[in-house]
């Protein structure tokens, strides 16, 4: 990290005198990725330590500390989501750490209202913590000891994406439990004694401890893998820096647009508003959704402005897309930055509302005009900024650049347009 | 036992269709193209005779919509590669609905309740695993998760007239309806359990021996009395979701130009279009479903919502789903429609999102197109006559409903026509104008990744084939000659053929 800080500072010092080189912009992008994943790893290691404290000495305090560690771990991780949808290595890996929504019945006990009989997800209430063997589709998985490997084999069991066995949201469910308050106030409320074999509530406390420990270990090792991908000679960095710089810039902008418009404004926010469904909430057990959205918004800005603020207060920065756009078209740069600022303001308002008025799952409730509007404002901002991102793509002459398919012979645009 | 539709009436439907489309074999008459484009399309869709190298654009088998993402279990879950950001959002909203677990009414989540009262699945993707195909249970003890059973009884004369006019597909079993639902909401008994028994049959091939499993379908524990003795059963596995919007955009004339109901060219392959009423009551080609029972993806989605999940849509407004009037209290059970959200459990805007999603699941790019074994297998595919029904190429219409899917060169390997597939595959259950021996040629694109997406995926309508070779060996009827070639050829050629299919 220190090395990059120095390099970045040097580059930043001279950047105003020279034209921004696309390759330098890509280097900044990769440096911020490394810093973001390193912070995610560091906070996941703290989470692992807090989980160890919880299972060694279960108490109100150790559970609260583990929850705090989880919330802290979300801050850097969500900012790295801007690296999705443009980097195949990230896309392939992402489901292991941040898949949602999840069928919690796969993992642990659930409330009776969850239903048991009539389910076609044959794993829907399999409850790994209560059962040392999981059998489905003629196969039996030995889960007599819940290890990281067992969790990997359970993930997306039977091809059902909602069978999320690993990652942040599985850990979140174990630390908080189901949120049974619908669109009313309150998050999940699991007692610490669920992790206390001596005074066990919820049954199978030893296995619950195994599950939580294994999931925390796996999160750390998955993040280690991604950190390595962005180091010097890491696969993701190489794929970006050794390829066509224009394809790299396209990948960056595609990622920002796809996260803004489809993933965040669409699947994570608009669907919840359409259905008024508290299950359509990203961090649904902990009621942390406002933060997960806010840090996604921040992550998009980090990439665009080529600047990432570490938890310590220091900054990683370098030649940026923002500067590149400003050189090409100052008016468009103004427009783009104004849009990003407007989205940030809406996301800040949403975060403030969640902290002072009502939780995100209440905001998306039916008939809550003011809450709905707070969510809609962020959606509008994200949609609007994507329109400008499209203009940026055009202004930089990147339209029609394919990202993953590279063989021009295979490009059907050449004939069929 | 089962009467085939009266040939005379059938001929009438075909004659009407032929008059409408004025199609002659082999001739491109597309009014959506100008003269120059017509020539280009004719040239580019002409079957190749050169197997020494891959054809131009062959790797991108779904045109500009082809996904070039990494090949893994998510291979069928990516959007058309050429979608705009705004359409990506519609796609992802549809994706959210596609994997949404619907709940029974009444519940706190008013907009996502209404499941049942009878259902096969709580979510679309419970059966369309990872947007890919389902699988058959491995034996009588295993639950049928992604396989369902259609039910019907022989039509009366009056009913047959309605069937031939396209107003009725088949006559429901009077108690259980047109499909067996093996799940029900709390307080109601599921209709019964699907049981599949297999008998292994050995097939000697030149150089090796294959074993096929012949299925027998039955219904255990029927909860509402015995089924009518003359009930016809047909098991169906969930179909893969990729490339559907492009198939919807194939020109009707291009499909009809390959019809040859009387086998005038004497190649042993007839092929005829299935005609169905679309959502506006117009007669159109049925392209979707194992027997081509739906003309549009929207229609197919609405049918699946109703029959598989018991959810009403503007096209199928019955809140009680497949509950028949004689099944007791189920029609009076709570439903999930909310007046303030729309008259149905799944309002029109949500159906549209699921439709858009289904239109835009991308077909992955081919792998190894220029591998010598793949090219050799491609030659075998063409020379054995597989391409006689599995038509390689089309160029989609200029005025496709989804503009990004317009005028794309695509390689789905289907003629979208019905063919007599012989005794072995016959379900002896006619559906509309499709006989109990006919099936609509399924597309082959993506078939090589079926098991990458779902390790348990199986092939053919009831999932009886465990491998691609088994699927080929089940072909009979119009495909008998091609199948026999595969049986008799050298093992090396057969292996190459499979390599070609695996590269799709």
PDB file of C-alpha atoms in Angstrom, chain A residues 170-332:
ATOM      1  CA  UNK A 170     -24.609 -15.736   5.176  1.00  0.00           C
ATOM      2  CA  UNK A 171     -22.527 -14.259   8.016  1.00  0.00           C
ATOM      3  CA  UNK A 172     -25.034 -11.431   8.380  1.00  0.00           C
ATOM      4  CA  UNK A 173     -27.864 -13.940   8.817  1.00  0.00           C
ATOM      5  CA  UNK A 174     -25.889 -15.824  11.457  1.00  0.00           C
ATOM      6  CA  UNK A 175     -25.089 -12.669  13.417  1.00  0.00           C
ATOM      7  CA  UNK A 176     -28.539 -11.073  13.242  1.00  0.00           C
ATOM      8  CA  UNK A 177     -31.057 -13.800  12.435  1.00  0.00           C
ATOM      9  CA  UNK A 178     -34.213 -13.283  10.424  1.00  0.00           C
ATOM     10  CA  UNK A 179     -35.789  -9.834  10.355  1.00  0.00           C
ATOM     11  CA  UNK A 180     -39.394 -10.760  11.147  1.00  0.00           C
ATOM     12  CA  UNK A 181     -40.628  -7.187  11.320  1.00  0.00           C
ATOM     13  CA  UNK A 182     -41.716  -6.913   7.682  1.00  0.00           C
ATOM     14  CA  UNK A 183     -41.877  -3.262   6.713  1.00  0.00           C
ATOM     15  CA  UNK A 184     -42.198  -2.322  10.401  1.00  0.00           C
ATOM     16  CA  UNK A 185     -39.275  -1.101  12.551  1.00  0.00           C
ATOM     17  CA  UNK A 186     -36.537  -3.477  13.758  1.00  0.00           C
ATOM     18  CA  UNK A 187     -33.807  -5.744  12.383  1.00  0.00           C
ATOM     19  CA  UNK A 188     -33.000  -9.389  13.083  1.00  0.00           C
ATOM     20  CA  UNK A 189     -32.605 -10.201  16.750  1.00  0.00           C
ATOM     21  CA  UNK A 190     -30.656 -13.413  17.317  1.00  0.00           C
ATOM     22  CA  UNK A 191     -29.636 -14.009  20.954  1.00  0.00           C
ATOM     23  CA  UNK A 192     -25.917 -14.480  21.732  1.00  0.00           C
ATOM     24  CA  UNK A 193     -26.822 -17.775  23.432  1.00  0.00           C
ATOM     25  CA  UNK A 194     -27.305 -19.236  19.927  1.00  0.00           C
ATOM     26  CA  UNK A 195     -23.492 -19.429  19.955  1.00  0.00           C
ATOM     27  CA  UNK A 196     -23.172 -20.712  23.522  1.00  0.00           C
ATOM     28  CA  UNK A 197     -23.057 -24.524  23.757  1.00  0.00           C
ATOM     29  CA  UNK A 198     -23.297 -24.286  27.554  1.00  0.00           C
ATOM     30  CA  UNK A 199     -26.580 -22.340  27.485  1.00  0.00           C
ATOM     31  CA  UNK A 200     -27.657 -23.152  23.961  1.00  0.00           C
ATOM     32  CA  UNK A 201     -30.728 -21.540  22.381  1.00  0.00           C
ATOM     33  CA  UNK A 202     -31.924 -22.410  18.899  1.00  0.00           C
ATOM     34  CA  UNK A 203     -30.281 -25.848  19.144  1.00  0.00           C
ATOM     35  CA  UNK A 204     -27.025 -27.152  17.639  1.00  0.00           C
ATOM     36  CA  UNK A 205     -24.939 -24.255  18.967  1.00  0.00           C
ATOM     37  CA  UNK A 206     -21.658 -26.062  18.335  1.00  0.00           C
ATOM     38  CA  UNK A 207     -22.520 -26.513  14.693  1.00  0.00           C
ATOM     39  CA  UNK A 208     -23.646 -22.902  14.434  1.00  0.00           C
ATOM     40  CA  UNK A 209     -20.245 -21.891  15.802  1.00  0.00           C
ATOM     41  CA  UNK A 210     -18.575 -24.139  13.211  1.00  0.00           C
ATOM     42  CA  UNK A 211     -20.638 -22.576  10.427  1.00  0.00           C
ATOM     43  CA  UNK A 212     -19.938 -18.997  11.438  1.00  0.00           C
ATOM     44  CA  UNK A 213     -16.226 -19.680  11.891  1.00  0.00           C
ATOM     45  CA  UNK A 214     -15.965 -21.449   8.542  1.00  0.00           C
ATOM     46  CA  UNK A 215     -17.876 -18.675   6.747  1.00  0.00           C
ATOM     47  CA  UNK A 216     -15.610 -15.999   8.263  1.00  0.00           C
ATOM     48  CA  UNK A 217     -12.502 -18.004   7.271  1.00  0.00           C
ATOM     49  CA  UNK A 218     -13.791 -18.416   3.760  1.00  0.00           C
ATOM     50  CA  UNK A 219     -14.548 -14.706   3.398  1.00  0.00           C
ATOM     51  CA  UNK A 220     -10.968 -13.918   4.392  1.00  0.00           C
ATOM     52  CA  UNK A 221      -9.484 -16.430   1.947  1.00  0.00           C
ATOM     53  CA  UNK A 222     -11.760 -15.279  -0.877  1.00  0.00           C
ATOM     54  CA  UNK A 223     -10.669 -11.674  -0.303  1.00  0.00           C
ATOM     55  CA  UNK A 224      -7.024 -12.740  -0.176  1.00  0.00           C
ATOM     56  CA  UNK A 225      -7.502 -14.227  -3.607  1.00  0.00           C
ATOM     57  CA  UNK A 226      -8.929 -10.965  -4.962  1.00  0.00           C
ATOM     58  CA  UNK A 227      -6.183  -8.857  -3.393  1.00  0.00           C
ATOM     59  CA  UNK A 228      -3.626 -11.073  -5.155  1.00  0.00           C
ATOM     60  CA  UNK A 229      -5.453 -10.530  -8.450  1.00  0.00           C
ATOM     61  CA  UNK A 230      -4.837  -6.768  -8.222  1.00  0.00           C
ATOM     62  CA  UNK A 231      -1.223  -6.828  -7.024  1.00  0.00           C
ATOM     63  CA  UNK A 232       1.697  -6.277  -9.338  1.00  0.00           C
ATOM     64  CA  UNK A 233       1.469  -9.216 -11.808  1.00  0.00           C
ATOM     65  CA  UNK A 234      -1.974 -10.129 -10.507  1.00  0.00           C
ATOM     66  CA  UNK A 235      -4.340 -11.535 -13.123  1.00  0.00           C
ATOM     67  CA  UNK A 236      -6.932  -8.758 -12.986  1.00  0.00           C
ATOM     68  CA  UNK A 237      -4.321  -6.009 -13.160  1.00  0.00           C
ATOM     69  CA  UNK A 238      -2.511  -7.698 -16.014  1.00  0.00           C
ATOM     70  CA  UNK A 239      -5.718  -8.285 -17.957  1.00  0.00           C
ATOM     71  CA  UNK A 240      -6.422  -4.572 -17.702  1.00  0.00           C
ATOM     72  CA  UNK A 241      -2.992  -3.038 -18.212  1.00  0.00           C
ATOM     73  CA  UNK A 242      -1.703  -5.389 -20.858  1.00  0.00           C
ATOM     74  CA  UNK A 243      -4.771  -5.105 -23.061  1.00  0.00           C
ATOM     75  CA  UNK A 244      -5.979  -2.368 -25.371  1.00  0.00           C
ATOM     76  CA  UNK A 245      -6.244   0.834 -23.247  1.00  0.00           C
ATOM     77  CA  UNK A 246      -9.521   1.758 -24.935  1.00  0.00           C
ATOM     78  CA  UNK A 247     -10.987  -1.617 -24.020  1.00  0.00           C
ATOM     79  CA  UNK A 248      -9.820  -0.954 -20.463  1.00  0.00           C
ATOM     80  CA  UNK A 249     -11.558   2.432 -20.353  1.00  0.00           C
ATOM     81  CA  UNK A 250     -14.685   0.839 -21.792  1.00  0.00           C
ATOM     82  CA  UNK A 251     -14.560  -1.825 -19.095  1.00  0.00           C
ATOM     83  CA  UNK A 252     -14.366   0.884 -16.424  1.00  0.00           C
ATOM     84  CA  UNK A 253     -17.279   2.856 -17.825  1.00  0.00           C
ATOM     85  CA  UNK A 254     -19.368  -0.246 -18.492  1.00  0.00           C
ATOM     86  CA  UNK A 255     -18.859  -1.280 -14.889  1.00  0.00           C
ATOM     87  CA  UNK A 256     -19.940   2.120 -13.606  1.00  0.00           C
ATOM     88  CA  UNK A 257     -22.990   2.220 -15.874  1.00  0.00           C
ATOM     89  CA  UNK A 258     -24.050  -1.352 -15.164  1.00  0.00           C
ATOM     90  CA  UNK A 259     -23.729  -0.936 -11.413  1.00  0.00           C
ATOM     91  CA  UNK A 260     -25.556   2.412 -11.489  1.00  0.00           C
ATOM     92  CA  UNK A 261     -28.423   1.547 -13.742  1.00  0.00           C
ATOM     93  CA  UNK A 262     -29.070  -2.173 -13.738  1.00  0.00           C
ATOM     94  CA  UNK A 263     -27.786  -3.537 -10.487  1.00  0.00           C
ATOM     95  CA  UNK A 264     -28.255  -0.733  -7.969  1.00  0.00           C
ATOM     96  CA  UNK A 265     -31.068   1.409  -9.390  1.00  0.00           C
ATOM     97  CA  UNK A 266     -32.775  -1.634 -10.854  1.00  0.00           C
ATOM     98  CA  UNK A 267     -32.536  -4.943  -9.114  1.00  0.00           C
ATOM     99  CA  UNK A 268     -31.586  -3.643  -5.677  1.00  0.00           C
ATOM    100  CA  UNK A 269     -33.847  -0.585  -5.431  1.00  0.00           C
ATOM    101  CA  UNK A 270     -36.612  -0.417  -8.021  1.00  0.00           C
ATOM    102  CA  UNK A 271     -37.683  -4.031  -7.619  1.00  0.00           C
ATOM    103  CA  UNK A 272     -38.206  -3.470  -3.887  1.00  0.00           C
ATOM    104  CA  UNK A 273     -40.313  -0.393  -4.639  1.00  0.00           C
ATOM    105  CA  UNK A 274     -42.333  -2.267  -7.277  1.00  0.00           C
ATOM    106  CA  UNK A 275     -43.099  -5.107  -4.897  1.00  0.00           C
ATOM    107  CA  UNK A 276     -43.030  -3.163  -1.599  1.00  0.00           C
ATOM    108  CA  UNK A 277     -41.298  -6.245  -0.316  1.00  0.00           C
ATOM    109  CA  UNK A 278     -38.965  -6.051   2.707  1.00  0.00           C
ATOM    110  CA  UNK A 279     -37.241  -9.197   1.437  1.00  0.00           C
ATOM    111  CA  UNK A 280     -36.020  -7.077  -1.471  1.00  0.00           C
ATOM    112  CA  UNK A 281     -33.450  -5.415   0.715  1.00  0.00           C
ATOM    113  CA  UNK A 282     -29.738  -5.889   0.201  1.00  0.00           C
ATOM    114  CA  UNK A 283     -28.578  -6.124   3.835  1.00  0.00           C
ATOM    115  CA  UNK A 284     -31.926  -7.382   5.071  1.00  0.00           C
ATOM    116  CA  UNK A 285     -31.001  -9.022   8.398  1.00  0.00           C
ATOM    117  CA  UNK A 286     -28.967  -6.119   9.758  1.00  0.00           C
ATOM    118  CA  UNK A 287     -31.009  -3.234   8.310  1.00  0.00           C
ATOM    119  CA  UNK A 288     -27.778  -1.898   6.824  1.00  0.00           C
ATOM    120  CA  UNK A 289     -29.110  -1.477   3.284  1.00  0.00           C
ATOM    121  CA  UNK A 290     -28.836   2.318   3.319  1.00  0.00           C
ATOM    122  CA  UNK A 291     -25.090   1.951   3.903  1.00  0.00           C
ATOM    123  CA  UNK A 292     -24.609  -0.747   1.294  1.00  0.00           C
ATOM    124  CA  UNK A 293     -26.285   1.538  -1.267  1.00  0.00           C
ATOM    125  CA  UNK A 294     -24.413   4.615  -0.079  1.00  0.00           C
ATOM    126  CA  UNK A 295     -20.999   2.964  -0.357  1.00  0.00           C
ATOM    127  CA  UNK A 296     -21.839   1.641  -3.814  1.00  0.00           C
ATOM    128  CA  UNK A 297     -22.527   5.238  -4.842  1.00  0.00           C
ATOM    129  CA  UNK A 298     -19.252   6.312  -3.264  1.00  0.00           C
ATOM    130  CA  UNK A 299     -17.382   3.501  -5.044  1.00  0.00           C
ATOM    131  CA  UNK A 300     -18.595   4.771  -8.409  1.00  0.00           C
ATOM    132  CA  UNK A 301     -17.227   8.221  -7.571  1.00  0.00           C
ATOM    133  CA  UNK A 302     -13.889   6.788  -6.405  1.00  0.00           C
ATOM    134  CA  UNK A 303     -13.372   5.217  -9.799  1.00  0.00           C
ATOM    135  CA  UNK A 304     -14.472   8.249 -11.772  1.00  0.00           C
ATOM    136  CA  UNK A 305     -12.410  10.763  -9.782  1.00  0.00           C
ATOM    137  CA  UNK A 306      -9.471   8.361  -9.387  1.00  0.00           C
ATOM    138  CA  UNK A 307      -9.386   8.897  -5.664  1.00  0.00           C
ATOM    139  CA  UNK A 308     -10.125   6.555  -2.769  1.00  0.00           C
ATOM    140  CA  UNK A 309     -10.114   7.533   0.874  1.00  0.00           C
ATOM    141  CA  UNK A 310      -8.778   4.849   3.190  1.00  0.00           C
ATOM    142  CA  UNK A 311     -10.401   4.271   6.580  1.00  0.00           C
ATOM    143  CA  UNK A 312      -7.246   5.783   8.088  1.00  0.00           C
ATOM    144  CA  UNK A 313      -8.027   9.060   6.354  1.00  0.00           C
ATOM    145  CA  UNK A 314      -5.202   8.778   3.817  1.00  0.00           C
ATOM    146  CA  UNK A 315      -5.981   8.868   0.118  1.00  0.00           C
ATOM    147  CA  UNK A 316      -4.942   6.752  -2.872  1.00  0.00           C
ATOM    148  CA  UNK A 317      -5.201   8.806  -6.033  1.00  0.00           C
ATOM    149  CA  UNK A 318      -3.762   9.333  -9.473  1.00  0.00           C
ATOM    150  CA  UNK A 319      -4.527  10.299 -13.079  1.00  0.00           C
ATOM    151  CA  UNK A 320      -8.277  10.008 -13.427  1.00  0.00           C
ATOM    152  CA  UNK A 321     -11.090   9.446 -15.825  1.00  0.00           C
ATOM    153  CA  UNK A 322     -12.473  12.778 -14.610  1.00  0.00           C
ATOM    154  CA  UNK A 323      -9.380  14.589 -15.840  1.00  0.00           C
ATOM    155  CA  UNK A 324      -9.412  12.673 -19.109  1.00  0.00           C
ATOM    156  CA  UNK A 325     -13.001  13.716 -19.758  1.00  0.00           C
ATOM    157  CA  UNK A 326     -12.233  17.310 -18.770  1.00  0.00           C
ATOM    158  CA  UNK A 327      -9.490  17.468 -21.358  1.00  0.00           C
ATOM    159  CA  UNK A 328     -11.799  16.196 -24.074  1.00  0.00           C
ATOM    160  CA  UNK A 329     -14.943  18.080 -23.225  1.00  0.00           C
ATOM    161  CA  UNK A 330     -15.071  20.446 -20.231  1.00  0.00           C
ATOM    162  CA  UNK A 331     -18.836  20.943 -20.519  1.00  0.00           C
ATOM    163  CA  UNK A 332     -19.453  17.218 -20.408  1.00  0.00           C
TER     164      UNK A 332
END
